Short mmCIF file of C-alpha atoms in Angstrom, two decimals:
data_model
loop_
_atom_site.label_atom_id
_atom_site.label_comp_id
_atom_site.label_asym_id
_atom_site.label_seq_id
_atom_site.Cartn_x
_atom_site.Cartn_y
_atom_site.Cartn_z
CA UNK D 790 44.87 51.43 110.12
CA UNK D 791 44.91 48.64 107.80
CA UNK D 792 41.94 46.88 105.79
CA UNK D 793 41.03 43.54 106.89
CA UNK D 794 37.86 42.10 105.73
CA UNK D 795 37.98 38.98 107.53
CA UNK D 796 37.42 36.25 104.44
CA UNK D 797 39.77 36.93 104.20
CA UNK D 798 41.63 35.72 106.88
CA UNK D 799 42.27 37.77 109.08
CA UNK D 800 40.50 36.19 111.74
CA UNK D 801 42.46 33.27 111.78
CA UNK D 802 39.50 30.89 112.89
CA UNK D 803 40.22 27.18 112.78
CA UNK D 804 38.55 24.23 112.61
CA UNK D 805 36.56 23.08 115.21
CA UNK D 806 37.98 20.51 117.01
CA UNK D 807 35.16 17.72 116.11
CA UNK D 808 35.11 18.55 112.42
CA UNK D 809 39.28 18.70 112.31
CA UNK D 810 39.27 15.44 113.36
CA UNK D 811 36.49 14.01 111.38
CA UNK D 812 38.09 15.77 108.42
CA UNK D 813 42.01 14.77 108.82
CA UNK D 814 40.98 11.48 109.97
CA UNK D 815 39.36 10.37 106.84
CA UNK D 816 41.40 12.73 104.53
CA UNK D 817 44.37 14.35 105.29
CA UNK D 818 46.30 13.27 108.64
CA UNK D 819 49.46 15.07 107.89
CA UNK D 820 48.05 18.29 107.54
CA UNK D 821 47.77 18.58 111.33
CA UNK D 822 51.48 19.19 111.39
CA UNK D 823 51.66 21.65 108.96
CA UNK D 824 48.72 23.63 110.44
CA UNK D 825 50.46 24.95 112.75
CA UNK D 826 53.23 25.98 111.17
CA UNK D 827 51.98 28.07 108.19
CA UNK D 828 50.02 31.58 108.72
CA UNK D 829 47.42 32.83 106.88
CA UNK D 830 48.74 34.97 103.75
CA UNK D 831 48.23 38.81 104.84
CA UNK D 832 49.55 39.91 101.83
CA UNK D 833 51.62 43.33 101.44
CA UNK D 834 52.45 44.68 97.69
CA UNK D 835 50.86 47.98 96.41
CA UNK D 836 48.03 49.87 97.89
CA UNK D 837 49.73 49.95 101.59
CA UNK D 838 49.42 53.66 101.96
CA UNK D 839 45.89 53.88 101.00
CA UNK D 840 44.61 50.38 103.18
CA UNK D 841 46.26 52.67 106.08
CA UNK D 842 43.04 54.39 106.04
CA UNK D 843 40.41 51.81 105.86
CA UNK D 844 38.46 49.86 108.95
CA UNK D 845 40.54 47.60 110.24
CA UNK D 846 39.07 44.04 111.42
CA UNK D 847 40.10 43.02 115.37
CA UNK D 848 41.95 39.64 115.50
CA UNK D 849 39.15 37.49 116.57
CA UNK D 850 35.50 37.87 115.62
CA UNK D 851 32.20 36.23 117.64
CA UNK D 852 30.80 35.21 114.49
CA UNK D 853 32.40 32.19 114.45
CA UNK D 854 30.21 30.45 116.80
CA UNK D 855 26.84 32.16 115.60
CA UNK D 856 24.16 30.03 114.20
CA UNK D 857 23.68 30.29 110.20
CA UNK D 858 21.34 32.86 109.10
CA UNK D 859 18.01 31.65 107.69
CA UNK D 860 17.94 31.62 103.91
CA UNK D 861 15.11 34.46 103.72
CA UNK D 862 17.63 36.77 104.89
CA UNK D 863 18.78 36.47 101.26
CA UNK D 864 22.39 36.67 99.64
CA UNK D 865 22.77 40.55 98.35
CA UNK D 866 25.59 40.56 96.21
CA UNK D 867 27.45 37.20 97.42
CA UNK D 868 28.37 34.85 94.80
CA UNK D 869 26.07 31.71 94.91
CA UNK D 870 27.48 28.65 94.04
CA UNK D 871 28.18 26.71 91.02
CA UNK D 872 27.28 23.29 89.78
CA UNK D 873 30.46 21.79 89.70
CA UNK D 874 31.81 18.04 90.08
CA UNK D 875 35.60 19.15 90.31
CA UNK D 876 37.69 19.74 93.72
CA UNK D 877 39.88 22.25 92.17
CA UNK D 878 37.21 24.02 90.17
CA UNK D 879 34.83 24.55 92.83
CA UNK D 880 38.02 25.91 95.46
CA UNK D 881 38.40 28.52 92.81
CA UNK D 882 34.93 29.23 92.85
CA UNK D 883 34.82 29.49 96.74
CA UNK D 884 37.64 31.30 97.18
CA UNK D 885 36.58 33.95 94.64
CA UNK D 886 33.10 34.29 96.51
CA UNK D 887 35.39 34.42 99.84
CA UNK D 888 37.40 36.93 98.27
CA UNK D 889 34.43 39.23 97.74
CA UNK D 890 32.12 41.28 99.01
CA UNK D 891 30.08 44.76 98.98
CA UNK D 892 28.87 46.32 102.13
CA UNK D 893 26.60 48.90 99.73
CA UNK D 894 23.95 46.56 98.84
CA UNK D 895 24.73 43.33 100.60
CA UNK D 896 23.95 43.38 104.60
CA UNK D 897 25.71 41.31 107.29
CA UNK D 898 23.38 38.81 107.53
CA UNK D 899 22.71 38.50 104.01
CA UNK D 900 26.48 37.99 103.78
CA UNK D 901 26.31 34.73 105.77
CA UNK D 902 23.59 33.52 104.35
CA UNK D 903 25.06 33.77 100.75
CA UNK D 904 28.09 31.94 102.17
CA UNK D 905 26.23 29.75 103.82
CA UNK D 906 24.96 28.20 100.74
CA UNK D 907 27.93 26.63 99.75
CA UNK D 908 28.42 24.28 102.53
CA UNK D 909 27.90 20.81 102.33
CA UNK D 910 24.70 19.62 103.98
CA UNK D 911 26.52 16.90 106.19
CA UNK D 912 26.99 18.09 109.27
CA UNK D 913 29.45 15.38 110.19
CA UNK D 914 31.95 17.42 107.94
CA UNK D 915 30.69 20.92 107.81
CA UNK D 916 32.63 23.50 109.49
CA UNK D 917 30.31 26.58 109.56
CA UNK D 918 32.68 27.94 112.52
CA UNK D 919 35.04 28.35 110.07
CA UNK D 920 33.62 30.01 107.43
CA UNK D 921 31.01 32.36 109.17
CA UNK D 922 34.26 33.09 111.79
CA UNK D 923 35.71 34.85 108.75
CA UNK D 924 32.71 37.73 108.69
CA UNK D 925 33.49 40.71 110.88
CA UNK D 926 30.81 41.30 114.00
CA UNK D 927 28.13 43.58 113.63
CA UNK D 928 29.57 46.92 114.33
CA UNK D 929 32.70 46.67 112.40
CA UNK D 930 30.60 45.27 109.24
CA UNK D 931 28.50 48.62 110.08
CA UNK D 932 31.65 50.79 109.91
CA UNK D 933 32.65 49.17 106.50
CA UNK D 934 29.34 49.78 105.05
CA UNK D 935 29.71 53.89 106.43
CA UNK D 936 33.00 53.58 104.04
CA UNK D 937 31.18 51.86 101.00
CA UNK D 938 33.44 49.02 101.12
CA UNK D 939 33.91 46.66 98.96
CA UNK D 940 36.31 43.93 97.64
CA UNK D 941 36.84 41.75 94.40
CA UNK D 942 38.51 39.04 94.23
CA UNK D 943 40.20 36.78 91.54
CA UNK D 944 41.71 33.59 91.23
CA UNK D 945 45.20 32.92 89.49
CA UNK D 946 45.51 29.21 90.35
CA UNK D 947 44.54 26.16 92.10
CA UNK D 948 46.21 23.11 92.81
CA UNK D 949 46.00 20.05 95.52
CA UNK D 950 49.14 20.39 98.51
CA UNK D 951 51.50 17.84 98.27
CA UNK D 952 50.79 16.94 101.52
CA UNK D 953 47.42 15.82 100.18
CA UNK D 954 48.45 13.92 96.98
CA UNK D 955 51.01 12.55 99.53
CA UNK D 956 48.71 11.75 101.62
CA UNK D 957 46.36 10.23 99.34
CA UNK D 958 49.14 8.25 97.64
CA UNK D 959 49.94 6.06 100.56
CA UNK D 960 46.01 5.41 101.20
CA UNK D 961 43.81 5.76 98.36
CA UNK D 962 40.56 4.45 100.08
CA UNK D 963 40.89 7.07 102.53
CA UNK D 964 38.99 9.45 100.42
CA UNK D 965 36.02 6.94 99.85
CA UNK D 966 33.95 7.67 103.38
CA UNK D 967 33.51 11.59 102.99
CA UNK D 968 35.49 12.12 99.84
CA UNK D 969 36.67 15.56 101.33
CA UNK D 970 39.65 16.93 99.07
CA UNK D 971 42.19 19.70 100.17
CA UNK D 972 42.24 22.50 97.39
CA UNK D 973 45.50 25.48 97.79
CA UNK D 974 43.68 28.95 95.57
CA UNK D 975 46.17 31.64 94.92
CA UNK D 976 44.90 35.16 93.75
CA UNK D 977 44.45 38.71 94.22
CA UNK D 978 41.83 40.77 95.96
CA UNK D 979 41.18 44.26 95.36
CA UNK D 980 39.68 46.41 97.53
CA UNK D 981 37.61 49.66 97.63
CA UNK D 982 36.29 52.36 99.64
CA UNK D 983 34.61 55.83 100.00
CA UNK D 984 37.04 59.01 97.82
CA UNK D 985 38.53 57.00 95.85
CA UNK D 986 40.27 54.64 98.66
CA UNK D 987 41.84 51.19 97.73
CA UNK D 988 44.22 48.98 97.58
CA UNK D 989 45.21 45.20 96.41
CA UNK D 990 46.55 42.53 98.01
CA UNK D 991 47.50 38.78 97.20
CA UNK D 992 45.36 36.01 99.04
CA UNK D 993 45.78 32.49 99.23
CA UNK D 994 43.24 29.85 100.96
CA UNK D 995 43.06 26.22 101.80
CA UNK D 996 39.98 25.00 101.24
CA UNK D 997 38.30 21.47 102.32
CA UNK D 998 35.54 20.68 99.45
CA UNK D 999 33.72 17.82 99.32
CA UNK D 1000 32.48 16.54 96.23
CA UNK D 1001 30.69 12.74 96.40
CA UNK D 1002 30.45 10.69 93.13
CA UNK D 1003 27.49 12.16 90.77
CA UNK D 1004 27.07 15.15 92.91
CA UNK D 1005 28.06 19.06 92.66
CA UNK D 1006 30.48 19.56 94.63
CA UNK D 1007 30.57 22.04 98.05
CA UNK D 1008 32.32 23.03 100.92
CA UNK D 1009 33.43 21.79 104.22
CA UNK D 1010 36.07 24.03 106.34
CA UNK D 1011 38.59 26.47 105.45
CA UNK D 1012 41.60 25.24 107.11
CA UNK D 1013 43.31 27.53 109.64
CA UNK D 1014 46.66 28.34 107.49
CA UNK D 1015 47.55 27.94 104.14
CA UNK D 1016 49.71 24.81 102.41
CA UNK D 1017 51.17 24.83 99.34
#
């Protein structure tokens, strides 16, 4: 069976239809297209025989539609979120904290409530479907925790699609109403489990991060696939 803890993707969760619009509207119209035609990395490489024998994650998850926890539930181990004013350096930062977790000290709902905290507060643009839809349901985060599971992640690069300088290019303004900018993160995340289990594997995200004038940046939506 093969590891999938869904920040990972695995879920495949979109963009809600409302927010997608909103989003590409103001931002990034031509990504529709190539939405559809790019799936989410599921990485190979080394590790393969190992990953055989860790929980796998089903191919659709109910957390996608689930409320966000309250922020008493806490954040265990998650990452929190930096101060940062720059698109790029803040989708490196998110995809990191996306890229990792640890079902020994950090619960399910502390889990969404650490990612929870780096969505932006507008709820015009903020796609909490698509984040929280990449966090397995209940049972299968139990079974990972019965394995000690647990995942780091690292970033190699970052960089805005061409679709989006392309994009942005022919209308400059557009960014000026929700300044939403599309961030590509390439990396690596390795994973670990009970008797020495593991594995890595080589992620990639697109990530929707807004970051207004004078303001830290934070995130929207991670899109559905991945443009480079």
């Amino acid at each position: 069976m093969r590891n999938r803890f869904p920040t990972l993707s695995s879920y495949g969760i979109g963009w809600s239809a409302n927010k997608r619009i909103a989003i590409v509207a103001l931002v990034v119209t031509v990504l529709l297209a190539i939405a559809a035609t790019v799936a989410w990395l599921s990485g190979s490489g080394g590790g393969q025989q190992d990953r055989d024998h860790a929980v796998p994650a089903p191919a659709n998850s109910p957390a996608s539609s689930e409320a966000a926890p309250k922020p008493a539930a806490g954040s265990g181990s998650v990452l929190k979120p930096p101060q940062i004013a720059e698109p790029v350096a803040y989708a490196k930062a998110a995809a990191q904290m996306l890229w990792s977790y640890d079902t020994r000290d950090t619960s399910r709902d502390q889990q969404l409530a650490g990612m929870r905290a780096w969505m932006t507060e507008e709820t015009k643009y903020a796609d909490w479907a698509s984040v929280s839809g990449q966090v397995p349901d209940p049972v299968l985060w139990s079974r990972m925790a019965d394995q000690d599971q647990h995942a780091t992640g690292t970033v190699t690069e970052g960089h805005y699609p061409g679709a989006f300088k392309q994009a942005l290019a022919e209308d400059p303004s557009a960014i000026t109403e929700a300044y939403i900018y599309v961030v590509t993160v390439n990396g690596k995340q390795q994973i670990a489990w009970k008797k020495g289990g593991g594995g890595a594997e080589e992620r990639a995200v697109t990530l929707a991060v807004q970051c207004r004038p004078n303001h830290d940046c934070s995130l929207a939506a991670i899109a559905p696939s991945v443009t480079q």
